[in-house]
Amino acid sequence: MKTQLIKDILVSAPDGREVTVYGWVRTKRETKNLVFIQVNDGSCFASIQVTLDRDRGITEETEAQLKRISTGASIEATGLLIPSPASGQAVEIQGLAITVLGEAPVETYPLQKKNHSLEFLRDIAHLRPRTNTFGAVARMRSQMAYAIHVFFQERGFNYVHTPIITASDCEGAGEMFQVTTLDLEQLAKAPTTKVDFSRDFFGKPANLTVSGQLEAETYATAVSRVYTFGPTFRAENSNTTRHLAEFWMIEPEVAFYDIYDNMDLAEEFIKFLIRWALEKCPQDMQFFNDRIQPGLIETLTHVLNSDFIRISYTEAMVELEKNAVKFEFKPYWGCDLQSEHERYLTETVYKKPVIVTGYPKEIKAFYMKLNEDGKTVRAMDMLVPGLGEIIGGSEREENLETLEGRITELGLNPEDYWWYLDLRRYGTVPHSGFGLGFERLLLYVTGMGNIRDVIPFPRAPKLAEF
Ligand code: ATP
Ligand code: MN
């Protein structure tokens, strides 16, 4: 590589050799003879200090450059790598020459030294990665994505790319974004009220995917273990701190796995990711612990060392109904778990992650395996403190007749599912899978409070800037 990253320089021996760093100035501080510049290149949380000493002589050219430096300026700095006399840093650079690559005028640069609110930073999402918080989030996001691939690749899973555009109106998981090349202006003026989709790009209505699951099942029932990891779109008109219109989802799908194997996999997966965060990202995690969510590291460590609670929906209901007064939405057997119910179970009752199984079939998707009672399905949701649902999954119905029955019961047309039903017609096997929202995972691991702050450019109702 042409340049050296600050993270590598910071951990190398301060042997007095000459080094050059590139980055953005966090702060510049001056005393009569000394100039201290903190340079950050985002490669790690810490900045490196470049110290210039007028007693040792600074060239006129560098003096001129120093005048142009303020917070946010980009620079190239060359000097000798020496042990730092200052506390909190092992090494620093005894500066010899500095070149400003780009100024950041104090009058207009929005990121001055003071702490900015997360709300303010959301409006300047193109500059927020230069802050401590968003730099840390960016590195965590990348590390967690890497960890996810490692987890599955080490366990014999194949990464499958499921389509972004789908013409099968399958999941029913949420509102969908329509994809069309029809001229809407023209349609608005047309005398007819019916849209002729045969003239549309795909010859029929098409949408952005809400889940890659159904397509993933086709590969799981061929190469046994698969996972998808890609963008997912839901036009949910909910302005919550846990929902985005565009988010990333990880969906493993495993042949020959039942609901219990599925729960084991989900628990092992979450623990693997937490351990990765704590072991591979200690500096960033320390920052989240100190500045974003006090006690985060201890909480996550506790989660690593405990067994997740597993209860049935019916048991959960008993617990919730006992405390019905605490909820705005009164719980009853048959209702979908509201966020307040989920959080009560995981935060107040059990105080750790909880996996709930056996939901009433009416509130879950058609493909979930029907239990012997004919009333509940083998669904599993994982709930975690501070967040509620982080994972939703199930064992899939592998019996052709039962599945067709469920589809018809829900007023759907089995013919639309011809290829999905073929998986049950030919060589059907028990199989299971789940979906983990990547941004929900990031909220959990970093302790950040709003899902819009753990994705670079959030998409939500009336929000598509950048
Ligand atoms: P919720 O009840 O929280 O809306 P869901 O039941 O709609 O979730 P699923 O359809 O089971 O969720 O999707 C699987 C996972 O995807 C969820 O557990 C969650 O982690 C994530 N997820 C779902 N919807 C969103 C969204 N709008 N933004 C971000 N992540 C989401
Ligand atoms: Mn939802």
Coordinates of C-alpha atoms and ligand atoms in Angstrom, one line a residue:
M1 CA 0.0 0.0 0.0
K2 CA 1.2 3.5 -0.8
T3 CA 0.3 5.0 2.6
Q4 CA 0.4 3.8 6.1
L5 CA -2.6 3.8 8.3
I6 CA -2.6 5.6 11.6
K7 CA -3.8 2.4 13.4
D8 CA -0.6 0.6 12.3
I9 CA 1.7 3.5 13.1
L10 CA 0.2 3.8 16.6
V11 CA 1.1 0.2 17.5
S12 CA 4.6 0.2 16.0
A13 CA 7.9 0.8 17.8
P14 CA 8.8 4.5 18.4
D15 CA 12.3 4.0 17.0
G16 CA 12.8 7.5 15.7
R17 CA 12.3 6.5 12.0
E18 CA 10.7 8.9 9.6
V19 CA 7.0 8.4 9.0
T20 CA 4.3 10.2 7.0
V21 CA 0.6 10.3 8.0
Y22 CA -2.4 11.4 6.1
G23 CA -5.7 12.4 7.7
W24 CA -8.1 15.0 9.0
V25 CA -7.2 17.3 11.9
R26 CA -9.3 16.9 15.0
T27 CA -7.7 19.6 17.0
K28 CA -4.8 22.0 16.8
R29 CA -3.4 23.5 20.0
E30 CA -0.5 25.9 20.4
T31 CA 1.7 27.2 23.1
K32 CA 4.4 29.7 22.5
N33 CA 6.9 27.2 21.2
L34 CA 4.9 24.1 20.6
V35 CA 2.1 23.1 18.2
F36 CA 0.1 20.0 18.9
I37 CA -2.0 18.5 16.1
Q38 CA -4.3 15.5 16.5
V39 CA -4.6 13.7 13.2
N40 CA -7.3 11.1 12.6
D41 CA -7.7 8.9 9.5
G42 CA -10.6 6.8 10.7
S43 CA -8.6 3.6 10.6
C44 CA -9.1 3.3 14.3
F45 CA -10.6 5.3 17.1
A46 CA -7.5 7.0 18.3
S47 CA -5.8 10.0 16.6
I48 CA -2.0 10.4 16.4
Q49 CA -0.4 13.5 17.8
V50 CA 2.0 15.5 15.6
T51 CA 4.1 17.8 17.7
L52 CA 6.1 20.7 16.2
D53 CA 8.7 22.5 18.3
R54 CA 9.8 26.0 17.3
D55 CA 12.9 25.6 19.4
R56 CA 14.1 22.9 17.0
G57 CA 13.2 25.1 14.1
I58 CA 10.2 25.0 11.8
T59 CA 10.6 25.9 8.2
E60 CA 8.9 29.0 6.9
E61 CA 6.9 26.8 4.5
T62 CA 5.5 24.7 7.4
E63 CA 4.8 27.8 9.4
A64 CA 2.7 29.0 6.5
Q65 CA 0.9 25.7 6.3
L66 CA 0.2 25.7 10.0
K67 CA -1.8 28.9 9.6
R68 CA -4.2 27.2 7.3
I69 CA -4.9 24.3 9.7
S70 CA -8.1 24.2 11.6
T71 CA -10.4 21.4 12.7
G72 CA -11.4 19.3 9.7
A73 CA -8.5 20.3 7.4
S74 CA -6.8 17.4 5.6
I75 CA -3.1 17.2 5.9
E76 CA 0.0 15.2 5.1
A77 CA 2.5 15.2 8.0
T78 CA 6.0 13.9 8.1
G79 CA 8.2 13.5 11.1
L80 CA 10.0 11.1 13.4
L81 CA 8.1 8.4 15.4
I82 CA 9.1 8.8 19.0
P83 CA 7.8 7.7 22.4
S84 CA 5.3 10.2 23.7
P85 CA 5.8 12.1 26.9
A86 CA 2.1 12.7 27.1
S87 CA -0.1 10.3 29.0
G88 CA -2.7 8.2 27.2
Q89 CA -0.6 7.7 24.0
A90 CA 2.5 5.5 23.5
V91 CA 3.9 7.2 20.5
E92 CA 3.8 10.6 18.7
I93 CA 5.3 12.2 15.7
Q94 CA 8.0 14.9 16.1
G95 CA 6.8 16.9 13.1
L96 CA 9.2 18.0 10.5
A97 CA 7.0 19.1 7.6
I98 CA 3.3 19.6 7.1
T99 CA 1.3 20.1 3.9
V100 CA -2.3 21.1 3.9
L101 CA -4.3 19.1 1.3
G102 CA -7.6 20.8 1.9
E103 CA -8.7 23.6 4.3
A104 CA -11.9 23.5 6.4
P105 CA -12.8 27.1 7.1
V106 CA -13.8 27.6 10.7
E107 CA -16.7 29.9 9.7
T108 CA -18.5 27.2 7.7
Y109 CA -17.2 23.8 8.6
P110 CA -20.1 22.3 10.6
L111 CA -18.0 19.9 12.8
Q112 CA -16.2 22.1 15.3
K113 CA -14.8 20.6 18.5
K114 CA -17.9 20.7 20.6
N115 CA -20.2 17.7 21.0
H116 CA -22.9 17.8 18.4
S117 CA -26.3 16.1 19.0
L118 CA -27.1 12.9 17.0
E119 CA -30.1 14.7 15.5
F120 CA -27.9 17.5 14.2
L121 CA -25.4 15.0 12.8
R122 CA -28.3 13.1 11.0
D123 CA -28.8 16.3 8.9
I124 CA -25.1 16.2 7.8
A125 CA -24.9 12.5 7.2
H126 CA -22.2 13.1 4.6
L127 CA -19.8 14.6 7.2
R128 CA -20.8 12.6 10.3
P129 CA -18.5 9.7 9.6
R130 CA -15.7 12.1 10.6
T131 CA -16.9 12.2 14.2
N132 CA -15.8 9.8 16.9
T133 CA -19.3 8.2 17.2
F134 CA -19.9 7.6 13.5
G135 CA -16.4 6.6 12.8
A136 CA -16.8 3.9 15.5
V137 CA -20.2 2.9 14.1
A138 CA -18.7 2.6 10.6
R139 CA -15.9 0.3 11.7
M140 CA -18.3 -1.8 13.8
R141 CA -20.6 -2.2 10.8
S142 CA -17.8 -3.4 8.7
Q143 CA -16.4 -5.7 11.3
M144 CA -19.8 -7.2 12.0
A145 CA -20.4 -7.8 8.3
Y146 CA -17.1 -9.6 8.2
A147 CA -17.9 -11.6 11.3
I148 CA -21.2 -12.8 9.8
H149 CA -19.4 -14.2 6.7
V150 CA -16.8 -15.9 8.9
F151 CA -19.5 -17.5 11.1
F152 CA -21.3 -19.0 8.2
Q153 CA -18.3 -19.8 6.0
E154 CA -16.7 -21.7 8.9
R155 CA -19.8 -23.8 9.3
G156 CA -20.2 -24.9 5.6
F157 CA -22.9 -22.4 4.6
N158 CA -23.0 -21.1 1.0
Y159 CA -23.6 -17.4 0.5
V160 CA -26.6 -17.1 -1.9
H161 CA -27.6 -13.9 -3.7
T162 CA -31.3 -13.7 -3.8
P163 CA -33.0 -11.1 -6.1
I164 CA -33.6 -7.5 -5.1
I165 CA -36.5 -7.2 -7.5
T166 CA -39.2 -9.8 -7.2
A167 CA -42.4 -10.3 -9.2
S168 CA -43.8 -12.9 -6.7
D169 CA -46.0 -11.3 -4.2
C170 CA -45.0 -13.8 -1.6
E171 CA -44.0 -12.9 1.9
G172 CA -46.7 -10.6 3.1
A173 CA -44.2 -9.4 5.7
G174 CA -44.8 -5.8 5.1
E175 CA -45.7 -3.1 2.7
M176 CA -43.7 -3.3 -0.5
F177 CA -42.2 -0.7 -2.8
Q178 CA -43.4 -1.1 -6.4
V179 CA -40.8 -1.2 -9.2
T180 CA -42.1 0.1 -12.5
T181 CA -41.0 1.8 -15.7
L182 CA -44.6 2.8 -16.5
D183 CA -45.0 6.6 -16.9
L184 CA -47.0 7.6 -13.8
E185 CA -47.7 11.1 -15.1
Q186 CA -49.2 9.6 -18.2
L187 CA -51.2 7.0 -16.2
A188 CA -52.6 9.8 -14.1
K189 CA -54.0 11.4 -17.2
A190 CA -55.3 8.2 -18.8
P191 CA -59.0 7.8 -19.0
T192 CA -59.0 4.2 -17.7
T193 CA -58.7 3.4 -14.0
K194 CA -57.0 0.0 -14.6
V195 CA -53.3 -0.3 -15.1
D196 CA -52.2 -2.6 -17.9
F197 CA -49.2 -4.3 -16.3
S198 CA -48.5 -6.3 -19.4
R199 CA -46.9 -3.1 -20.7
D200 CA -44.7 -2.7 -17.6
F201 CA -41.0 -3.8 -17.7
F202 CA -41.6 -7.3 -16.3
G203 CA -45.0 -7.7 -17.9
K204 CA -46.5 -7.9 -14.4
P205 CA -46.3 -6.0 -11.1
A206 CA -42.9 -6.1 -9.5
N207 CA -41.5 -5.0 -6.1
L208 CA -38.4 -4.6 -4.1
T209 CA -37.8 -7.6 -1.9
V210 CA -39.0 -7.7 1.7
S211 CA -37.1 -11.0 2.4
G212 CA -34.9 -13.4 0.4
Q213 CA -36.2 -16.4 2.4
L214 CA -38.4 -18.1 -0.3
E215 CA -35.6 -18.0 -2.8
A216 CA -33.1 -19.1 -0.1
E217 CA -35.2 -22.1 0.5
T218 CA -34.7 -23.3 -3.0
Y219 CA -30.9 -23.3 -2.5
A220 CA -31.1 -24.8 1.1
T221 CA -33.0 -27.7 -0.4
A222 CA -30.2 -28.2 -2.9
V223 CA -26.9 -27.3 -1.1
S224 CA -28.1 -27.8 2.5
R225 CA -26.8 -24.7 4.2
V226 CA -27.2 -21.3 2.8
Y227 CA -27.4 -17.7 4.0
T228 CA -28.3 -14.4 2.3
F229 CA -27.0 -11.0 3.4
G230 CA -28.4 -8.2 1.4
P231 CA -30.6 -5.1 1.3
T232 CA -34.3 -5.5 2.2
F233 CA -37.1 -3.0 1.6
R234 CA -40.2 -2.4 3.6
A235 CA -42.5 0.6 3.0
E236 CA -43.6 0.6 6.6
N237 CA -45.1 3.9 7.5
S238 CA -43.7 3.7 11.0
N239 CA -41.4 6.3 12.3
T240 CA -39.8 4.2 15.0
T241 CA -36.2 4.0 16.3
R242 CA -36.1 0.3 15.1
H243 CA -37.5 0.5 11.6
L244 CA -36.0 1.6 8.3
A245 CA -37.5 1.5 4.8
E246 CA -34.2 0.1 3.6
F247 CA -32.2 -2.2 5.8
W248 CA -29.9 -5.2 5.5
M249 CA -30.9 -8.7 6.5
I250 CA -29.0 -11.9 7.2
E251 CA -31.1 -15.0 6.5
P252 CA -29.7 -18.4 7.1
E253 CA -31.7 -21.4 5.8
V254 CA -30.8 -24.9 6.7
A255 CA -32.0 -28.2 5.4
F256 CA -32.7 -31.0 7.9
Y257 CA -32.9 -28.5 10.8
D258 CA -36.0 -28.3 13.0
I259 CA -37.1 -25.4 15.2
Y260 CA -34.8 -26.5 18.1
D261 CA -31.8 -26.7 15.8
N262 CA -32.8 -23.3 14.5
M263 CA -32.9 -21.8 18.0
D264 CA -29.5 -23.2 18.8
L265 CA -28.1 -21.7 15.6
A266 CA -29.6 -18.3 16.4
E267 CA -28.2 -18.3 19.9
E268 CA -24.7 -19.5 18.8
F269 CA -24.8 -16.8 16.0
I270 CA -25.6 -13.9 18.3
K271 CA -23.0 -15.0 20.9
F272 CA -20.4 -15.3 18.2
L273 CA -21.1 -11.8 16.9
I274 CA -21.0 -10.3 20.5
R275 CA -17.7 -12.1 21.2
W276 CA -16.3 -10.8 17.9
A277 CA -17.2 -7.2 18.8
L278 CA -15.7 -7.5 22.2
E279 CA -12.5 -9.2 21.1
K280 CA -11.8 -7.5 17.7
C281 CA -13.1 -4.0 18.4
P282 CA -12.0 -3.2 21.9
Q283 CA -11.3 0.5 21.4
D284 CA -14.6 1.2 19.7
M285 CA -16.5 -0.9 22.2
Q286 CA -14.8 1.0 25.0
F287 CA -16.1 4.2 23.5
F288 CA -19.7 2.9 23.2
N289 CA -19.4 1.7 26.8
D290 CA -18.1 5.0 28.1
R291 CA -20.0 7.5 26.0
I292 CA -23.1 5.9 24.5
Q293 CA -24.4 3.2 26.9
P294 CA -22.8 2.9 30.3
G295 CA -22.4 -0.8 31.3
L296 CA -22.6 -2.0 27.7
I297 CA -19.5 -4.3 27.9
E298 CA -20.6 -5.8 31.2
T299 CA -24.1 -6.5 29.8
L300 CA -22.9 -8.1 26.6
T301 CA -20.3 -10.2 28.6
H302 CA -23.2 -11.4 30.8
V303 CA -25.2 -12.3 27.7
L304 CA -22.2 -14.3 26.4
N305 CA -22.1 -16.3 29.6
S306 CA -25.7 -17.1 30.0
D307 CA -28.2 -19.4 28.3
F308 CA -31.0 -17.6 26.5
I309 CA -34.5 -18.1 27.9
R310 CA -36.8 -20.3 25.7
I311 CA -40.5 -20.0 26.3
S312 CA -43.7 -20.6 24.3
Y313 CA -45.9 -17.9 23.2
T314 CA -48.6 -19.3 25.6
E315 CA -46.2 -19.1 28.5
A316 CA -45.3 -15.6 27.5
M317 CA -49.0 -14.6 27.5
V318 CA -49.5 -15.9 31.0
E319 CA -46.6 -13.7 32.2
L320 CA -47.9 -10.7 30.3
E321 CA -51.6 -11.1 31.3
K322 CA -50.5 -11.2 35.0
N323 CA -49.1 -7.7 34.4
A324 CA -51.7 -6.4 32.1
V325 CA -52.0 -3.1 33.9
K326 CA -48.5 -2.2 32.8
F327 CA -49.4 -2.1 29.1
E328 CA -51.0 0.3 26.8
F329 CA -52.1 -2.5 24.5
K330 CA -53.7 -5.2 26.7
P331 CA -52.2 -8.6 26.0
Y332 CA -54.5 -11.6 25.2
W333 CA -53.9 -15.0 23.7
G334 CA -54.0 -14.5 20.0
C335 CA -52.6 -11.0 19.8
D336 CA -49.3 -10.2 18.2
L337 CA -46.6 -9.3 20.7
Q338 CA -46.3 -5.5 20.8
S339 CA -42.9 -3.9 21.3
E340 CA -43.9 -3.0 24.9
H341 CA -44.7 -6.7 25.5
E342 CA -41.5 -7.9 24.0
R343 CA -39.4 -5.5 26.0
Y344 CA -41.2 -6.3 29.2
L345 CA -40.4 -10.0 28.8
T346 CA -36.7 -9.5 28.0
E347 CA -36.0 -6.5 30.2
T348 CA -38.2 -6.9 33.2
V349 CA -39.1 -10.6 33.5
Y350 CA -36.0 -12.4 32.3
K351 CA -33.3 -9.7 32.0
K352 CA -31.6 -11.5 29.1
P353 CA -32.4 -12.6 25.5
V354 CA -35.6 -14.6 25.2
I355 CA -36.6 -16.9 22.4
V356 CA -40.4 -17.2 22.0
T357 CA -41.9 -20.1 20.0
G358 CA -45.3 -21.5 19.1
Y359 CA -47.2 -18.4 18.0
P360 CA -50.8 -18.5 16.9
K361 CA -50.9 -19.3 13.2
E362 CA -53.2 -16.3 12.5
I363 CA -50.4 -13.8 13.3
K364 CA -47.6 -15.5 11.4
A365 CA -46.7 -16.2 7.7
F366 CA -48.2 -19.0 5.7
Y367 CA -45.0 -21.0 5.3
M368 CA -44.4 -21.7 9.0
K369 CA -44.8 -25.3 10.0
L370 CA -48.1 -26.0 11.7
N371 CA -47.9 -27.7 15.1
E372 CA -49.9 -30.8 16.0
D373 CA -52.4 -28.7 17.9
G374 CA -53.5 -27.1 14.5
K375 CA -53.5 -23.7 16.2
T376 CA -49.9 -22.7 16.6
V377 CA -46.9 -22.6 14.2
R378 CA -43.2 -23.3 14.8
A379 CA -42.2 -19.7 14.7
M380 CA -39.4 -18.3 16.9
D381 CA -38.6 -14.7 17.7
M382 CA -35.6 -13.7 19.6
L383 CA -36.1 -10.7 21.9
V384 CA -33.3 -8.7 23.5
P385 CA -33.2 -6.0 26.1
G386 CA -33.4 -2.5 24.9
L387 CA -34.7 -3.5 21.5
G388 CA -37.4 -6.2 21.5
E389 CA -37.3 -8.4 18.4
I390 CA -33.9 -8.8 16.8
I391 CA -34.6 -12.2 15.0
G392 CA -37.7 -13.7 13.4
G393 CA -37.6 -17.2 12.1
S394 CA -39.4 -20.6 11.9
E395 CA -39.3 -24.2 10.9
R396 CA -40.9 -24.2 7.4
E397 CA -43.9 -26.3 6.4
E398 CA -42.5 -29.1 4.4
N399 CA -45.7 -31.1 3.8
L400 CA -47.2 -30.2 0.4
E401 CA -50.9 -30.6 1.4
T402 CA -50.6 -28.7 4.6
L403 CA -48.8 -25.9 2.9
E404 CA -51.3 -25.7 0.0
G405 CA -54.1 -25.7 2.7
R406 CA -52.5 -22.8 4.5
I407 CA -52.1 -20.8 1.3
T408 CA -55.7 -21.3 0.3
E409 CA -56.9 -20.6 3.9
L410 CA -55.2 -17.2 3.7
G411 CA -57.0 -16.4 0.4
L412 CA -53.8 -16.7 -1.6
N413 CA -53.5 -18.6 -4.9
P414 CA -51.4 -21.8 -4.8
E415 CA -50.6 -21.3 -8.5
D416 CA -48.7 -18.2 -7.7
Y417 CA -46.5 -20.4 -5.5
W418 CA -45.9 -23.1 -8.1
W419 CA -42.1 -23.1 -7.8
Y420 CA -42.1 -22.8 -4.0
L421 CA -44.5 -25.8 -3.8
D422 CA -42.3 -27.8 -6.1
L423 CA -39.7 -27.8 -3.3
R424 CA -42.3 -29.9 -1.3
R425 CA -43.4 -31.9 -4.4
Y426 CA -39.8 -33.1 -5.1
G427 CA -37.5 -34.4 -2.4
T428 CA -39.0 -32.3 0.4
V429 CA -37.1 -32.1 3.7
P430 CA -37.6 -30.5 7.1
H431 CA -35.8 -27.1 7.1
S432 CA -35.6 -24.0 9.1
G433 CA -34.2 -20.5 9.0
F434 CA -34.4 -17.0 10.4
G435 CA -33.8 -13.4 9.6
L436 CA -31.6 -11.1 11.6
G437 CA -31.9 -7.4 10.9
F438 CA -28.3 -6.2 10.5
E439 CA -29.1 -2.7 11.9
R440 CA -30.9 -4.2 14.9
L441 CA -27.8 -6.2 15.6
L442 CA -25.7 -3.0 15.4
L443 CA -28.0 -1.2 17.8
Y444 CA -27.7 -4.1 20.2
V445 CA -23.9 -4.4 20.1
T446 CA -23.1 -0.6 20.1
G447 CA -25.8 0.5 22.4
M448 CA -26.8 3.2 20.0
G449 CA -30.4 4.3 20.4
N450 CA -31.7 5.0 16.9
I451 CA -31.5 2.7 13.9
R452 CA -31.0 5.8 11.7
D453 CA -27.6 6.2 13.3
V454 CA -26.2 2.7 12.5
I455 CA -26.7 2.8 8.7
P456 CA -24.7 5.4 6.6
F457 CA -27.7 6.9 4.8
P458 CA -31.0 6.0 6.4
R459 CA -34.2 5.7 4.4
A460 CA -37.5 6.2 6.2
P461 CA -40.8 8.0 5.5
K462 CA -40.0 11.3 3.9
L463 CA -36.3 10.7 4.3
A464 CA -34.1 10.0 1.3
E465 CA -31.5 12.7 1.4
F466 CA -28.0 11.8 0.2
Ligands
ATP1 P1 -41.0 -6.0 13.7 O1 -42.2 -6.6 14.4 O2 -40.0 -5.5 14.6 O3 -41.5 -5.0 12.7 P2 -41.0 -8.1 11.8 O4 -41.8 -9.1 12.6 O5 -41.7 -7.3 10.8 O6 -40.3 -7.1 12.9 P3 -39.5 -10.0 10.3 O7 -40.4 -9.9 9.1 O8 -39.5 -11.3 11.1 O9 -39.7 -8.8 11.3 O10 -38.0 -9.7 9.8 C1 -36.9 -10.3 10.4 C2 -36.0 -9.3 11.1 O11 -35.7 -8.2 10.3 C3 -36.6 -8.7 12.3 O12 -36.4 -9.6 13.4 C4 -35.8 -7.5 12.5 O13 -34.5 -7.7 13.0 C5 -35.5 -7.0 11.0 N1 -36.5 -6.0 10.6 C6 -37.8 -6.2 10.2 N2 -38.3 -5.0 9.8 C7 -37.3 -4.1 9.9 C8 -37.2 -2.7 9.5 N3 -38.3 -2.1 9.0 N4 -36.1 -2.1 9.7 C9 -35.0 -2.7 10.2 N5 -35.0 -4.0 10.5 C10 -36.1 -4.7 10.4
MN2 MN -42.3 -5.3 10.8

